[in-house]
Amino acid sequence: MAAPMLQGLAEVLGASEPALRLIISILIGYPLALIFRYCLFQKDPFVIHLFHIVTGLCMAYFNFGVQLYHSLLCVLIQFLSLRLMGRTITAVCSSFIFQMAYLLLGYCYTATEHYDIKWTMPHCVLTLKLIGLAFDYYDGGKDPEHLSAEQRQSILPQVPSFVEVCGFSYFYGGFLVGPQFTMRSYQRLVSGELTDCPGQTPNSILPAVKRVCLGLLCLSIYTLGSPFFPDSYFLSDDFEAQAFWYRCFYILVWGKVTLYKYVSCWVITEGVCILSGLGYNGRDSRGVVQWDACANMKVWQFETTPLFTGTIASFNINTNAWVARHVFKRLKFLGNKMASQSAALFFLAIWHGLHSGYLLCFLMEFIIVTAERQAMSLVRDSPFLTQISQSPVLWLPLYLLQQLIHWLFMGYPLIPFCLFTWDKWFKVYSSVYFSGSCVLFHCHADHALPAQGTSAQEEREGEKGGV
């Protein structure tokens, strides 16, 4: 009975049934967070873990049916690995290899030429959680003086119980689309520590409402805009027959609209985490409570930055932070930052899937980020260009030009990311990218000037997000 109703509703909304199930599941997180706040806050940890396990498994079954056994198997294997192998590098390597191998085999068996919402979607989120769990337990056996401040916040002094690992894995605020958070943060949530009022539920209802409203606004933009800018249009004869400027303009707007699909899911889910308390991030230097511990998007920066690195720093923040912490920084023994960054981007590419489009997307990100940093360095080293970039008269036209080129270059890497296979993205690039890239690249290098008011700190933050 429910399936035909959902299918009918999906047709009315112009969405697929799996997409509708996903959105419903994300929104259900809000009443679940309210139940946790008013019925389970600071109650028996076992009961709280059980609540998270049952609700998470119900979400998994609602979306993927009996295929939820994939996540159950990997959670069980990870727990046994921690118990039997202990705090050893063998346990970390075994966990990394097994979890990534399982995910990649899942991609092999389920991959199609289209984006499908299937069990591998939440499983890629779970894979990072379980690998991170192995790293944090391993770090717990080290001398704290040899750990970074970031590592000291997430280390595990003892192996978590099986119900803890399951509750952490299936927590309704992060199971389906993220965000990434550590076991230590989850334990603090269960114990009632993540609150701005010790002993009481956090004052997080208003911040959560703001995030869900913003998320629904982004979802509305995507829902209304995506029918006018479908991926399939790239492969049509009509697109190839259009003028070059029109094809570039289509890529620019299409890329912007497409990204709202991810922005909306992450912002809505962030609201769930805030409402439950998991988003609590202490107070800033002025004593203002921060609720951004689970923020996967800096929406204002995403909308206003004229820098490619700034957009990366504002997008999928927690995943980028996870890769920086567990891949990029762990490879410092290589003694080459470029090699570490290349490895991190390669990891991100195969973590998303095995299609050639993912590899090309992150390769292009690496090239564009490198070119942008060199252009910005050129501007800073030139008194003449610095004077132009800081001119109040030229600031607005230069900012608009930067945004135009910036979003065009955001759309280019998204083409293979969304079209997947080489025959599709090559068809688009052969008609647009190869004929216009040289002109646009030189234009970008000449005009990628820092917007007036952009601080050195913001630029450094943008560079960090390039991982």
mmCIF file of C-alpha atoms in Angstrom, residues 262-404:
data_model
loop_
_atom_site.group_PDB
_atom_site.id
_atom_site.type_symbol
_atom_site.label_atom_id
_atom_site.label_comp_id
_atom_site.label_asym_id
_atom_site.label_seq_id
_atom_site.Cartn_x
_atom_site.Cartn_y
_atom_site.Cartn_z
ATOM 1 C CA TYR A 262 23.818 18.095 -2.265
ATOM 2 C CA VAL A 263 23.582 21.380 -0.381
ATOM 3 C CA SER A 264 19.926 20.817 0.531
ATOM 4 C CA CYS A 265 20.453 17.297 1.904
ATOM 5 C CA TRP A 266 23.475 18.312 3.965
ATOM 6 C CA VAL A 267 21.892 21.445 5.430
ATOM 7 C CA ILE A 268 18.657 19.642 6.369
ATOM 8 C CA THR A 269 20.644 16.828 7.993
ATOM 9 C CA GLU A 270 22.785 19.346 9.845
ATOM 10 C CA GLY A 271 19.595 20.675 11.411
ATOM 11 C CA VAL A 272 18.827 17.189 12.755
ATOM 12 C CA CYS A 273 22.280 17.024 14.348
ATOM 13 C CA ILE A 274 21.857 20.486 15.868
ATOM 14 C CA LEU A 275 18.454 19.601 17.294
ATOM 15 C CA SER A 276 19.804 16.451 18.921
ATOM 16 C CA GLY A 277 22.813 18.319 20.329
ATOM 17 C CA LEU A 278 25.484 16.680 18.190
ATOM 18 C CA GLY A 279 26.061 20.005 16.437
ATOM 19 C CA TYR A 280 27.192 21.715 19.645
ATOM 20 C CA ASN A 281 30.709 23.094 19.208
ATOM 21 C CA GLY A 282 31.306 25.035 22.405
ATOM 22 C CA ARG A 283 31.510 28.839 22.521
ATOM 23 C CA ASP A 284 33.607 31.229 20.502
ATOM 24 C CA SER A 285 35.933 33.891 21.930
ATOM 25 C CA ARG A 286 32.947 36.177 22.574
ATOM 26 C CA GLY A 287 31.050 33.512 24.468
ATOM 27 C CA VAL A 288 28.531 32.895 21.678
ATOM 28 C CA VAL A 289 27.314 29.290 21.405
ATOM 29 C CA GLN A 290 28.385 27.570 18.185
ATOM 30 C CA TRP A 291 26.275 24.852 16.544
ATOM 31 C CA ASP A 292 28.527 24.080 13.595
ATOM 32 C CA ALA A 293 30.241 20.861 14.722
ATOM 33 C CA CYS A 294 28.331 18.918 12.057
ATOM 34 C CA ALA A 295 28.206 21.649 9.420
ATOM 35 C CA ASN A 296 28.841 20.176 5.987
ATOM 36 C CA MET A 297 28.156 23.479 4.236
ATOM 37 C CA LYS A 298 29.087 27.115 4.781
ATOM 38 C CA VAL A 299 26.240 28.373 2.648
ATOM 39 C CA TRP A 300 27.095 32.080 2.771
ATOM 40 C CA GLN A 301 30.702 31.438 1.753
ATOM 41 C CA PHE A 302 29.496 28.989 -0.902
ATOM 42 C CA GLU A 303 27.283 31.685 -2.428
ATOM 43 C CA THR A 304 29.640 34.659 -2.178
ATOM 44 C CA THR A 305 33.237 33.472 -2.554
ATOM 45 C CA PRO A 306 34.804 34.293 -5.929
ATOM 46 C CA LEU A 307 37.490 31.667 -5.384
ATOM 47 C CA PHE A 308 37.441 28.041 -6.447
ATOM 48 C CA THR A 309 39.347 27.139 -3.279
ATOM 49 C CA GLY A 310 36.759 29.064 -1.265
ATOM 50 C CA THR A 311 33.946 26.987 -2.722
ATOM 51 C CA ILE A 312 35.788 23.750 -1.945
ATOM 52 C CA ALA A 313 36.365 24.959 1.624
ATOM 53 C CA SER A 314 32.638 25.583 2.033
ATOM 54 C CA PHE A 315 31.436 22.327 0.431
ATOM 55 C CA ASN A 316 31.250 18.840 2.000
ATOM 56 C CA ILE A 317 33.313 20.154 4.902
ATOM 57 C CA ASN A 318 33.262 17.112 7.153
ATOM 58 C CA THR A 319 34.297 14.697 4.416
ATOM 59 C CA ASN A 320 37.150 16.992 3.397
ATOM 60 C CA ALA A 321 38.176 17.246 7.054
ATOM 61 C CA TRP A 322 38.087 13.447 7.400
ATOM 62 C CA VAL A 323 40.306 12.977 4.346
ATOM 63 C CA ALA A 324 42.667 15.701 5.562
ATOM 64 C CA ARG A 325 42.954 14.066 8.994
ATOM 65 C CA HIS A 326 43.175 10.411 7.995
ATOM 66 C CA VAL A 327 44.772 10.506 4.526
ATOM 67 C CA PHE A 328 46.515 13.795 3.779
ATOM 68 C CA LYS A 329 48.147 14.345 7.198
ATOM 69 C CA ARG A 330 48.934 10.654 7.690
ATOM 70 C CA LEU A 331 51.036 10.773 4.528
ATOM 71 C CA LYS A 332 53.366 13.498 5.752
ATOM 72 C CA PHE A 333 56.121 10.860 5.937
ATOM 73 C CA LEU A 334 56.275 11.163 2.141
ATOM 74 C CA GLY A 335 57.851 14.578 2.637
ATOM 75 C CA ASN A 336 55.974 15.997 -0.347
ATOM 76 C CA LYS A 337 52.782 18.014 0.083
ATOM 77 C CA MET A 338 51.896 17.669 -3.601
ATOM 78 C CA ALA A 339 52.128 13.867 -3.389
ATOM 79 C CA SER A 340 49.993 13.796 -0.244
ATOM 80 C CA GLN A 341 47.366 16.015 -1.858
ATOM 81 C CA SER A 342 47.334 13.898 -5.015
ATOM 82 C CA ALA A 343 46.825 10.742 -2.943
ATOM 83 C CA ALA A 344 44.022 12.399 -0.979
ATOM 84 C CA LEU A 345 42.228 13.451 -4.160
ATOM 85 C CA PHE A 346 42.679 9.969 -5.652
ATOM 86 C CA PHE A 347 41.167 8.481 -2.500
ATOM 87 C CA LEU A 348 38.197 10.856 -2.756
ATOM 88 C CA ALA A 349 37.695 9.913 -6.405
ATOM 89 C CA ILE A 350 37.524 6.143 -5.878
ATOM 90 C CA TRP A 351 35.525 6.620 -2.668
ATOM 91 C CA HIS A 352 32.819 8.250 -4.778
ATOM 92 C CA GLY A 353 32.836 5.425 -7.317
ATOM 93 C CA LEU A 354 34.769 3.609 -10.023
ATOM 94 C CA HIS A 355 33.575 5.605 -13.031
ATOM 95 C CA SER A 356 36.241 7.479 -14.981
ATOM 96 C CA GLY A 357 34.258 10.683 -14.478
ATOM 97 C CA TYR A 358 35.117 10.790 -10.783
ATOM 98 C CA LEU A 359 38.832 10.509 -11.475
ATOM 99 C CA LEU A 360 38.691 13.239 -14.093
ATOM 100 C CA CYS A 361 36.640 15.510 -11.828
ATOM 101 C CA PHE A 362 39.177 15.424 -9.000
ATOM 102 C CA LEU A 363 42.101 15.643 -11.424
ATOM 103 C CA MET A 364 40.612 18.828 -12.825
ATOM 104 C CA GLU A 365 40.037 20.121 -9.296
ATOM 105 C CA PHE A 366 43.730 19.614 -8.582
ATOM 106 C CA ILE A 367 44.745 21.469 -11.762
ATOM 107 C CA ILE A 368 42.330 24.375 -11.257
ATOM 108 C CA VAL A 369 43.243 24.819 -7.585
ATOM 109 C CA THR A 370 46.939 24.836 -8.468
ATOM 110 C CA ALA A 371 46.397 27.377 -11.256
ATOM 111 C CA GLU A 372 44.280 29.600 -9.018
ATOM 112 C CA ARG A 373 46.882 29.631 -6.246
ATOM 113 C CA GLN A 374 49.597 30.531 -8.728
ATOM 114 C CA ALA A 375 47.446 33.333 -10.154
ATOM 115 C CA MET A 376 46.749 34.699 -6.673
ATOM 116 C CA SER A 377 50.452 34.534 -5.853
ATOM 117 C CA LEU A 378 51.199 36.454 -9.044
ATOM 118 C CA VAL A 379 48.727 39.159 -8.040
ATOM 119 C CA ARG A 380 50.165 39.449 -4.527
ATOM 120 C CA ASP A 381 53.719 39.724 -5.882
ATOM 121 C CA SER A 382 52.810 42.447 -8.369
ATOM 122 C CA PRO A 383 52.253 45.957 -6.912
ATOM 123 C CA PHE A 384 50.400 46.969 -10.075
ATOM 124 C CA LEU A 385 47.962 44.027 -9.998
ATOM 125 C CA THR A 386 47.524 44.393 -6.236
ATOM 126 C CA GLN A 387 46.598 48.052 -6.723
ATOM 127 C CA ILE A 388 44.041 47.115 -9.391
ATOM 128 C CA SER A 389 42.520 44.385 -7.232
ATOM 129 C CA GLN A 390 42.104 46.809 -4.323
ATOM 130 C CA SER A 391 40.642 49.615 -6.380
ATOM 131 C CA PRO A 392 37.146 50.573 -5.093
ATOM 132 C CA VAL A 393 36.125 51.527 -8.636
ATOM 133 C CA LEU A 394 37.144 48.212 -10.213
ATOM 134 C CA TRP A 395 36.164 45.956 -7.322
ATOM 135 C CA LEU A 396 32.593 45.215 -8.444
ATOM 136 C CA PRO A 397 33.308 44.466 -12.138
ATOM 137 C CA LEU A 398 36.323 42.339 -11.167
ATOM 138 C CA TYR A 399 34.260 40.486 -8.556
ATOM 139 C CA LEU A 400 31.493 39.766 -11.082
ATOM 140 C CA LEU A 401 34.056 38.605 -13.629
ATOM 141 C CA GLN A 402 35.641 36.331 -11.049
ATOM 142 C CA GLN A 403 32.263 34.855 -10.151
ATOM 143 C CA LEU A 404 31.457 34.249 -13.800
#
